[in-house]
Short mmCIF file of C-alpha atoms and ligand atoms in Angstrom, two decimals:
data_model
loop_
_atom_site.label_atom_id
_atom_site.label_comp_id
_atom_site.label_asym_id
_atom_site.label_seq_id
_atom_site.Cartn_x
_atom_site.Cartn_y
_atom_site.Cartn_z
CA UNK P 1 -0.21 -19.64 -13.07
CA UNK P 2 3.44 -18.97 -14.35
CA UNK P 3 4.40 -15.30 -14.23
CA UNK P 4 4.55 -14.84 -18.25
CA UNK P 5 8.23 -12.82 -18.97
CA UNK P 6 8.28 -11.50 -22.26
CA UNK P 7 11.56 -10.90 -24.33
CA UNK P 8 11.61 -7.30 -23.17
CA UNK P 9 11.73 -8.26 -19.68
CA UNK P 10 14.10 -10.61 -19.98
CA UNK P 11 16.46 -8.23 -21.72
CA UNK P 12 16.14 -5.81 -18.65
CA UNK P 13 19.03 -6.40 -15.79
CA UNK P 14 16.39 -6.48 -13.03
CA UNK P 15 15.05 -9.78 -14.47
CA UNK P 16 16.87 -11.67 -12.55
CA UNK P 17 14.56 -10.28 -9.51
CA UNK P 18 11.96 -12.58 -10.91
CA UNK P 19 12.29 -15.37 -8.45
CA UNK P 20 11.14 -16.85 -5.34
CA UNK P 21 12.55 -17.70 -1.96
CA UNK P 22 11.89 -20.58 -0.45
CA UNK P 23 9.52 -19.16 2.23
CA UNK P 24 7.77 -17.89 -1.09
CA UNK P 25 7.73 -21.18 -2.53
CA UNK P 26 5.97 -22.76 0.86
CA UNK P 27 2.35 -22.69 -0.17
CA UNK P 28 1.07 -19.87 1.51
CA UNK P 29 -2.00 -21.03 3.44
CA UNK P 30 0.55 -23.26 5.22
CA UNK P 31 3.32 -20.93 5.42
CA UNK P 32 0.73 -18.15 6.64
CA UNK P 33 -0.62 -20.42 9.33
CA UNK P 34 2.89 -22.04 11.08
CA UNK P 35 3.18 -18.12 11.09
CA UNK P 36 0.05 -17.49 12.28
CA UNK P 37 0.00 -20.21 15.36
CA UNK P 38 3.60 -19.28 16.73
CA UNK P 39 2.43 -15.80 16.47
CA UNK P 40 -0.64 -16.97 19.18
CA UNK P 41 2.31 -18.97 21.26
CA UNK P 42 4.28 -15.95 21.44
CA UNK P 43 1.21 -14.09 22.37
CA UNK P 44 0.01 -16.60 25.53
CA UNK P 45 3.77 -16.06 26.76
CA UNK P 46 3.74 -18.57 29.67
CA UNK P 47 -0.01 -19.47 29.26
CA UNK P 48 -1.58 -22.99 29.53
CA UNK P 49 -0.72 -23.44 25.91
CA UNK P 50 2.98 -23.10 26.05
CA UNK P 51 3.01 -24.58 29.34
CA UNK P 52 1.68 -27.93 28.14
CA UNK P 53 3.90 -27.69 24.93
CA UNK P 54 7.02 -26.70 26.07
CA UNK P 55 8.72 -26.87 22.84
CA UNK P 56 5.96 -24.72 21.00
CA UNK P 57 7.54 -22.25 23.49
CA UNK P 58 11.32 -22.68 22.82
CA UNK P 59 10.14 -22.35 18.70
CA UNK P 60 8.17 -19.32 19.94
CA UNK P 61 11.28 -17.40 21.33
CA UNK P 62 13.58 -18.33 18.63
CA UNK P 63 11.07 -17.14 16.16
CA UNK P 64 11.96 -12.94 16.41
CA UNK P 65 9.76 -12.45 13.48
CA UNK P 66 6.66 -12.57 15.45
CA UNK P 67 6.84 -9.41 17.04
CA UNK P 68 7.35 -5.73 15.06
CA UNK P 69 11.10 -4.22 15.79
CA UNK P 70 10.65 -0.95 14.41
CA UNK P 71 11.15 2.11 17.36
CA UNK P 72 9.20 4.87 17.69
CA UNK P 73 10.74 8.17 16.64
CA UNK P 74 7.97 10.08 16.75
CA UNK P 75 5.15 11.66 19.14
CA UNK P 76 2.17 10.29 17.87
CA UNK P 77 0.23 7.37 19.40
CA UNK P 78 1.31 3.94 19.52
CA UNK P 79 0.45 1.28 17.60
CA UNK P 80 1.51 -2.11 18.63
CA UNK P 81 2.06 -4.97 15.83
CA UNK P 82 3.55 -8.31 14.71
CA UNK P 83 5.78 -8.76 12.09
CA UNK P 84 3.88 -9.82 9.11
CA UNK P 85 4.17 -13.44 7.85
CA UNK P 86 2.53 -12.37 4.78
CA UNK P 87 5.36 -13.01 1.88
CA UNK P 88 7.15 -10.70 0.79
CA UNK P 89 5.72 -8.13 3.33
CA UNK P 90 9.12 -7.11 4.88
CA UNK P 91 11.77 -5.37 2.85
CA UNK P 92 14.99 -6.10 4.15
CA UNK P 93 16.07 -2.48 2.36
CA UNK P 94 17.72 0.17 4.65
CA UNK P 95 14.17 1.76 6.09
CA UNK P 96 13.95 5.57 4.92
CA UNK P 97 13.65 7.95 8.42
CA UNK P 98 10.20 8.94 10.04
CA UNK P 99 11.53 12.53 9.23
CA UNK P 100 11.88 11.80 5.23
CA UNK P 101 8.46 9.92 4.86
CA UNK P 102 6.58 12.49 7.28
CA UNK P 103 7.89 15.55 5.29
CA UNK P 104 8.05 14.82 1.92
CA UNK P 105 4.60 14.18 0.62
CA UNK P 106 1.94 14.18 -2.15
CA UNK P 107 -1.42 14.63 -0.56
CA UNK P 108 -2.12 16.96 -3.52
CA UNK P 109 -5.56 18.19 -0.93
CA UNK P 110 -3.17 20.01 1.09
CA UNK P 111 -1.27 21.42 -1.89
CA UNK P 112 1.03 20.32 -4.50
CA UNK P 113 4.27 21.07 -2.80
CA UNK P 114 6.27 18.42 -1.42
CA UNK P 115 6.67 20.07 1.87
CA UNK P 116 2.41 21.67 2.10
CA UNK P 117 1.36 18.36 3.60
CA UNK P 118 3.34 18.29 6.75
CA UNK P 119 2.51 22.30 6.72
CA UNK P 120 -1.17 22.21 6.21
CA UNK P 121 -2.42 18.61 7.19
CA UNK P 122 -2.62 19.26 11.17
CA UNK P 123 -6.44 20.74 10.47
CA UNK P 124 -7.36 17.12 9.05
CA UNK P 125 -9.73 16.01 11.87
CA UNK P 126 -9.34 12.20 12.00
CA UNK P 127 -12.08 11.65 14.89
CA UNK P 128 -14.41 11.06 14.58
CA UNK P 129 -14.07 9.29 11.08
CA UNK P 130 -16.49 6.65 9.23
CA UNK P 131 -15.62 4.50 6.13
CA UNK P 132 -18.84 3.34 4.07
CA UNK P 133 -18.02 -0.43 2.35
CA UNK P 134 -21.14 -0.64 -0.05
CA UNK P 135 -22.04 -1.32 -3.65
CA UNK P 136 -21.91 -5.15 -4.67
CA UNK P 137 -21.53 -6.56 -1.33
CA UNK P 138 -23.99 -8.90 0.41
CA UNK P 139 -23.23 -6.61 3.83
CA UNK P 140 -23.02 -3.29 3.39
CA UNK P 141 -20.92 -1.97 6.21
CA UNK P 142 -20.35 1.86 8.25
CA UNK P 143 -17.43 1.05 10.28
CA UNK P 144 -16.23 4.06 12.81
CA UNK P 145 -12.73 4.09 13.63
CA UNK P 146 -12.59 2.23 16.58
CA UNK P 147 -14.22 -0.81 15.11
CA UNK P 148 -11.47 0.15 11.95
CA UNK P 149 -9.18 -0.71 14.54
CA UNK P 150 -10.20 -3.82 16.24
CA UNK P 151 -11.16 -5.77 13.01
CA UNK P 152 -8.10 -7.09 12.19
CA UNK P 153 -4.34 -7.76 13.84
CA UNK P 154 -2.12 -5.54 13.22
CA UNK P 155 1.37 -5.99 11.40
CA UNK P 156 4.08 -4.21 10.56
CA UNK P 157 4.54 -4.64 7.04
CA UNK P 158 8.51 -2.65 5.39
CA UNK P 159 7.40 -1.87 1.44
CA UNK P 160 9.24 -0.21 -0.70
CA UNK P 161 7.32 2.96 -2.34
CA UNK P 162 7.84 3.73 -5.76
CA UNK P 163 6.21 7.57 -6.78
CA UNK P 164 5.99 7.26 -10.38
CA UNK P 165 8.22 10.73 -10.58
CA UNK P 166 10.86 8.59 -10.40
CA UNK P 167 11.49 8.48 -5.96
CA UNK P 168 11.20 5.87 -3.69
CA UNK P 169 11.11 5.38 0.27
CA UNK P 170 11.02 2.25 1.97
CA UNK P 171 8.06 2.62 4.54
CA UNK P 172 6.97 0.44 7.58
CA UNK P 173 3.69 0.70 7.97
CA UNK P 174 1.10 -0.97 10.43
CA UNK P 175 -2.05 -2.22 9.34
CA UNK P 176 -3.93 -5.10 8.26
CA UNK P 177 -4.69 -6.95 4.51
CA UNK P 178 -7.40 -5.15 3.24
CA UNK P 179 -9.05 -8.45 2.21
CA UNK P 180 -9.80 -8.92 6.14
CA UNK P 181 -12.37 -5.74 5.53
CA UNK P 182 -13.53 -6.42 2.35
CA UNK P 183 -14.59 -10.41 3.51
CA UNK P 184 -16.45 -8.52 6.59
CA UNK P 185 -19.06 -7.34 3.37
CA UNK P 186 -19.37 -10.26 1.89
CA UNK P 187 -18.21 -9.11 -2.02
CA UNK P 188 -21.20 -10.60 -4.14
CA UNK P 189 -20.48 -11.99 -7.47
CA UNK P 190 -20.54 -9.15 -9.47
CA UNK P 191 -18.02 -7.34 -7.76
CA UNK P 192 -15.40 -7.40 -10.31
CA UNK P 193 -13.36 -3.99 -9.43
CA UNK P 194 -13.10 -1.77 -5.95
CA UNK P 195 -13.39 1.68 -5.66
CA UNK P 196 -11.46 3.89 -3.23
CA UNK P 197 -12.69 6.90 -1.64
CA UNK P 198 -10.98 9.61 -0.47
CA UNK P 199 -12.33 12.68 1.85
CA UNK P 200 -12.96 15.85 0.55
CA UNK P 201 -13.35 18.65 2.43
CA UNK P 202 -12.72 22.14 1.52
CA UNK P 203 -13.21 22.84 4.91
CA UNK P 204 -10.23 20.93 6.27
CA UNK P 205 -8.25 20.52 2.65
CA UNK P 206 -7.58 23.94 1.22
CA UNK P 207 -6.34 22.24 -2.02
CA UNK P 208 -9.65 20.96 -2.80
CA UNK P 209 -10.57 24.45 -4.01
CA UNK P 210 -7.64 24.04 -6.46
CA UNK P 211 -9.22 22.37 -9.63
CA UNK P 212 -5.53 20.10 -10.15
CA UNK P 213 -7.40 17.10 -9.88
CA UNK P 214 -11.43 16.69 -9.95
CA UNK P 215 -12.23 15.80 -6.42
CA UNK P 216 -13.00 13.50 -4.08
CA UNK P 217 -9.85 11.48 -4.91
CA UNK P 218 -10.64 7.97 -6.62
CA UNK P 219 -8.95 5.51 -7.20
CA UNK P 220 -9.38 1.57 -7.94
CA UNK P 221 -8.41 -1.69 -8.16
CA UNK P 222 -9.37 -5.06 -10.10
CA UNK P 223 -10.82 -7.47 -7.62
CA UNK P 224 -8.13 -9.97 -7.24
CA UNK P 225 -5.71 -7.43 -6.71
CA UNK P 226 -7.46 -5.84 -3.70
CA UNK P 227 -7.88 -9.10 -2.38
CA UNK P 228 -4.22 -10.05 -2.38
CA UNK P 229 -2.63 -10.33 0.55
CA UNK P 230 0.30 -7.81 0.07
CA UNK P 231 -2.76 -4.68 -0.20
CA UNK P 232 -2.85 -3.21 3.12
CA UNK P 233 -4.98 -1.50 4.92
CA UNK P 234 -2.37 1.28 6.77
CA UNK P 235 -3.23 2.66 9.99
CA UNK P 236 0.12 3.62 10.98
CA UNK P 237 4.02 4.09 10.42
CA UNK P 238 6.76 3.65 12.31
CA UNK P 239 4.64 1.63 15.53
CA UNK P 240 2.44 5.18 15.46
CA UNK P 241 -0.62 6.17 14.33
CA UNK P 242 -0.18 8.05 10.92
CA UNK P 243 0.48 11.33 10.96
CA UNK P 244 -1.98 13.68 8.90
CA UNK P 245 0.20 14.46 5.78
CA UNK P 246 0.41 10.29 5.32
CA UNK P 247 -3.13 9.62 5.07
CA UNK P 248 -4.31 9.61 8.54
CA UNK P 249 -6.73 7.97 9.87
CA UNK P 250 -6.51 5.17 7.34
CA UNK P 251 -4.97 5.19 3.73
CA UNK P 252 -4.43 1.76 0.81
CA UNK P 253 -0.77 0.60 -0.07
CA UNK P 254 -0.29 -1.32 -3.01
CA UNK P 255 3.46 -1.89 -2.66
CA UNK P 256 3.97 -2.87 -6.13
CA UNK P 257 2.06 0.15 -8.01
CA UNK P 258 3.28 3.62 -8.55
CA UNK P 259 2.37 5.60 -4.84
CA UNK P 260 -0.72 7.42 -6.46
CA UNK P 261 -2.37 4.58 -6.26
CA UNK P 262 -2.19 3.97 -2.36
CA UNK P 263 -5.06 7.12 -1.81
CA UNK P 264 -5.27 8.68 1.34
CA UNK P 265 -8.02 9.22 4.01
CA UNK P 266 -10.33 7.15 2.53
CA UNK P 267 -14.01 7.54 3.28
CA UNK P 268 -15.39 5.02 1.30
CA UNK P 269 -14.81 1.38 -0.71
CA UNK P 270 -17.28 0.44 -3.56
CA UNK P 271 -17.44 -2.50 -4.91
CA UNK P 272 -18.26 -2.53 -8.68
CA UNK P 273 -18.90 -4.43 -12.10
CA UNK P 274 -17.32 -2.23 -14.32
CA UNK P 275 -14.06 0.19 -13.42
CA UNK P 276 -14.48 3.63 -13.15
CA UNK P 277 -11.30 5.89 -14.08
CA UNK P 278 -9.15 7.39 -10.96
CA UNK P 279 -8.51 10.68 -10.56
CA UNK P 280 -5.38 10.60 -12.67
CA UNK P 281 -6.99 8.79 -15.19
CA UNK P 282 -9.19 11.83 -15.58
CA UNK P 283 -6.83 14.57 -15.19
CA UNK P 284 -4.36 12.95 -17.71
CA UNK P 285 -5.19 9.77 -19.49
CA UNK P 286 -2.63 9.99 -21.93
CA UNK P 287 -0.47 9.84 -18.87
CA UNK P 288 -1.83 7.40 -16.30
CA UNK P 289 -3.75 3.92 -17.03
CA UNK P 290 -5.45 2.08 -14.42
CA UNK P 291 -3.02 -0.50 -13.86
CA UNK P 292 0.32 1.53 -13.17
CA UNK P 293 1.84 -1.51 -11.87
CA UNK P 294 6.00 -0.38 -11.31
CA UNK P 295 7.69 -1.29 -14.61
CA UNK P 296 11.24 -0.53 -15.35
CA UNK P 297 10.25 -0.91 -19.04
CA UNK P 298 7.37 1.27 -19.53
CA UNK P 299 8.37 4.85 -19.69
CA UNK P 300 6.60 7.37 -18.44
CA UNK P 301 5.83 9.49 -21.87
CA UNK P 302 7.43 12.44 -20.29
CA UNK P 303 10.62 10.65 -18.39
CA UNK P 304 12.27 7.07 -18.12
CA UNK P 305 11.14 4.67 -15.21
CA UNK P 306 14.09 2.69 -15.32
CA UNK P 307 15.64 4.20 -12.29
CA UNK P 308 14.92 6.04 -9.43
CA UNK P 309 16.17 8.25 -6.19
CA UNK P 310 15.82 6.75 -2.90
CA UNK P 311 14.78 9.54 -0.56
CA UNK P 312 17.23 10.49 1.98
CA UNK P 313 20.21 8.40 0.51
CA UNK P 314 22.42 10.75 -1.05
CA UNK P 315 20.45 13.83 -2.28
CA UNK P 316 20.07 14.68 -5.69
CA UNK P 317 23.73 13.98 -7.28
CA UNK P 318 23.56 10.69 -5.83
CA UNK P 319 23.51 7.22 -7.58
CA UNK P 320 19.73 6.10 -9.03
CA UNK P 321 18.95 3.05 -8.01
CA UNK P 322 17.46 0.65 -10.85
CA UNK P 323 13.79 0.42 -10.46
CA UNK P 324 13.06 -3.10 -10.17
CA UNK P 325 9.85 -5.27 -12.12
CA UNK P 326 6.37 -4.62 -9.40
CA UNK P 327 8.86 -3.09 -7.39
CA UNK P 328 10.43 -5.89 -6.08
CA UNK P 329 6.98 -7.84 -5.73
CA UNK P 330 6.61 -10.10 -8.68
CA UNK P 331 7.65 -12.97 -7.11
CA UNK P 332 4.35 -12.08 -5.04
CA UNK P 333 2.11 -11.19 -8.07
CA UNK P 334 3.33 -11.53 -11.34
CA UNK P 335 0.47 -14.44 -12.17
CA UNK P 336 -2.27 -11.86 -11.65
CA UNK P 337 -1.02 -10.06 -14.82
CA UNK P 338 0.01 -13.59 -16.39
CA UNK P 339 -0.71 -13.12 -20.59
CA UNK P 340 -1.54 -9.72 -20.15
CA UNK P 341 0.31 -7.25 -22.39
CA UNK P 342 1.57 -4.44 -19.91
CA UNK P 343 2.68 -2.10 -22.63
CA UNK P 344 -1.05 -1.72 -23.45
CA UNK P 345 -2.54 -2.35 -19.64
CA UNK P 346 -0.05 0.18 -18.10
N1 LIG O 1 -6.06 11.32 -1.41
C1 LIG O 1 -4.83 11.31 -1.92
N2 LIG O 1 -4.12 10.16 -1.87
C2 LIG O 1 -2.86 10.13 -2.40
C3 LIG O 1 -2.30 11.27 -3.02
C4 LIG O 1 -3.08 12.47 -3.04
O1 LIG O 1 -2.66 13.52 -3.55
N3 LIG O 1 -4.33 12.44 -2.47
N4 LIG O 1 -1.03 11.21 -3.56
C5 LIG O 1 -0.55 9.86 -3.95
C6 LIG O 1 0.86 9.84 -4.34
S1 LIG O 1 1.25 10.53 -5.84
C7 LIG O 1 1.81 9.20 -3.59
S2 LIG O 1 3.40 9.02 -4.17
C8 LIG O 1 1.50 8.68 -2.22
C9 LIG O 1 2.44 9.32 -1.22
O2 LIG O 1 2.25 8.76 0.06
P1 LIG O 1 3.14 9.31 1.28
O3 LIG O 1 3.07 10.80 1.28
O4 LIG O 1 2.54 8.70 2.51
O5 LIG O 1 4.55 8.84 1.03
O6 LIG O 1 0.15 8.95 -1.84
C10 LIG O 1 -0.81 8.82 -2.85
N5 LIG O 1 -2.15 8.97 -2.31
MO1 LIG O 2 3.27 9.63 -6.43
#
């Protein structure tokens, strides 16, 4: 299915971005699995595998993709990966610091300054922690987080974030596609549209007493885009556990919709015939549709999302950056929107 570029798009400078690389022309299954297998020859090192295939070993080493390269800066546990062979999973953009994408937040439960998650968050209590996976699925599942943890491998995946107030950060997380969790329920066919959860407690959240937003946090996704491979399931940042303010213990990222999107600390998935609105839907619907796929030619009604500031680069006086069709991902997934009008789906 041909990613569908109307005249508008076209006309925009970024259009250009609407191409493929070769590793992105490779059809993915095999692509995925070369990826896959060297990443298991890595693994077995100088195992009876390698040993009997010498050569699998020498394409092994000289494959440096197969094993995350982002350092720890922080304090927080660590959590080991491989480089994703997913493509398009790794941004080759200038990676924002752990102290930019740890400080400056929107986690509107602990407030709706920038700076009140990484003040308040440290009373989240991420253990223990269960996430429900029910509605139209064959297995309904209550995972805990260690099981969260095991289910699938871990890989460090560098997207670019794009907050639709007009900021970005380029993030690398660790975590899993969150198709791997969402097979483990076995979707039925009626599940046409997931739901995402997030926790609510006044207890631990003080701006859950706020009314900003109705609470829990919802948000949701159309079937086919949960189940794409670029919509992780994030565990961690920077080879660490996340921190609080960043949607510990687990949190969505849908690289190429705006960040409110991605929720935090989700409790529960639900799989569902019809959509239900998110949070933001609710609170504003002139303002926020369901889609909010990144679009350089939709405006925001209130500003222009044509450009943005890259967090930490510069400050405020510094150069926007143009914001770039899905962010930079419709190589990846333009066909999922292919003949739909995004002016109207935005
Ligand atoms: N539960 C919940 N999830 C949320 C939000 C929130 O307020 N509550 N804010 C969203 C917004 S607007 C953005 S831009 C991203 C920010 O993620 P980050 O702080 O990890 O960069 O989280 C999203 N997920
Ligand atoms: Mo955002």
């Amino acid at each position: 299915m041909p990613f569908i570029l109307t005249s508008r798009h076209a006309a925009h400078p970024d259009s250009g971005r609407v191409h493929a690389v070769p590793s992105e022309i490779t059809p993915q299954a095999v692509y995925t699995n070369r990826r896959q297998w060297l990443r298991e020859a890595a693994l077995l090192g100088g195992g009876v595998m390698t040993s009997a295939l010498p050569w699998a070993r020498a394409q092994a080493q000289s494959a440096p993709a197969t094993s995350a390269t982002v350092t720890r800066p922080g304090k927080r546990a660590a959590l080991s990966a491989v480089r994703s062979a997913v493509p398009g999973a790794l941004a080759v953009d200038k990676l924002t610091s752990y102290e930019h994408i740890t400080t400056y937040n929107n986690f509107y439960e602990f407030g709706t300054d920038k700076s009140d998650p990484a003040e308040y968050a440290h009373t989240l209590k991420t253990r223990p922690w269960t996430l429900s996976i029910e509605g139209e699925v064959g297995r309904p599942l209550k995972l805990g987080l260690d099981d969260l943890l095991k289910l699938g491998a871990m890989e460090e995946r560098i997207y670019r974030l794009r907050c639709v107030e007009g900021w970005s950060m380029v993030i690398p997380w660790v975590g899993y596609s969150l198709s791997t969790l969402l097979q483990r329920a076995q979707p039925t066919s009626r599940a046409k549209f997931v739901e995402f959860i997030s926790l609510a407690d006044a207890q631990q959240m003080p701006g859950v007493r706020s009314s900003v937003l109705d609470w829990p946090y919802v948000e949701g996704l159309r079937i086919d885009e949960a189940m794409h491979p670029l919509t992780l399931m994030a565990f961690g940042l920077y080879g660490e556990v996340l921190p609080p303010q960043n949607g510990a213990p687990l949190r969505l990222v849908v690289p190429w919709k705006y960040g409110f999107k991605s929720a935090k600390s989700i409790v529960a998935i639900r799989l569902t015939e019809k959509p239900r609105p998110s949070s933001w839907m609710q609170a504003n619907p002139r303002e926020y549709g369901y889609f909010s796929n990144v679009n350089p030619t939709v405006d925001h009604p209130r500003w222009s999302q044509a450009t943005e500031r890259r967090i930490g680069e510069g400050g405020l006086f510094a150069p926007r950056k143009p914001t770039l069709m899905f962010n930079g991902y419709a190589a990846q997934v333009g066909s999922l929107y292919a003949g739909m009008d995004l002016r109207k789906y935005y």
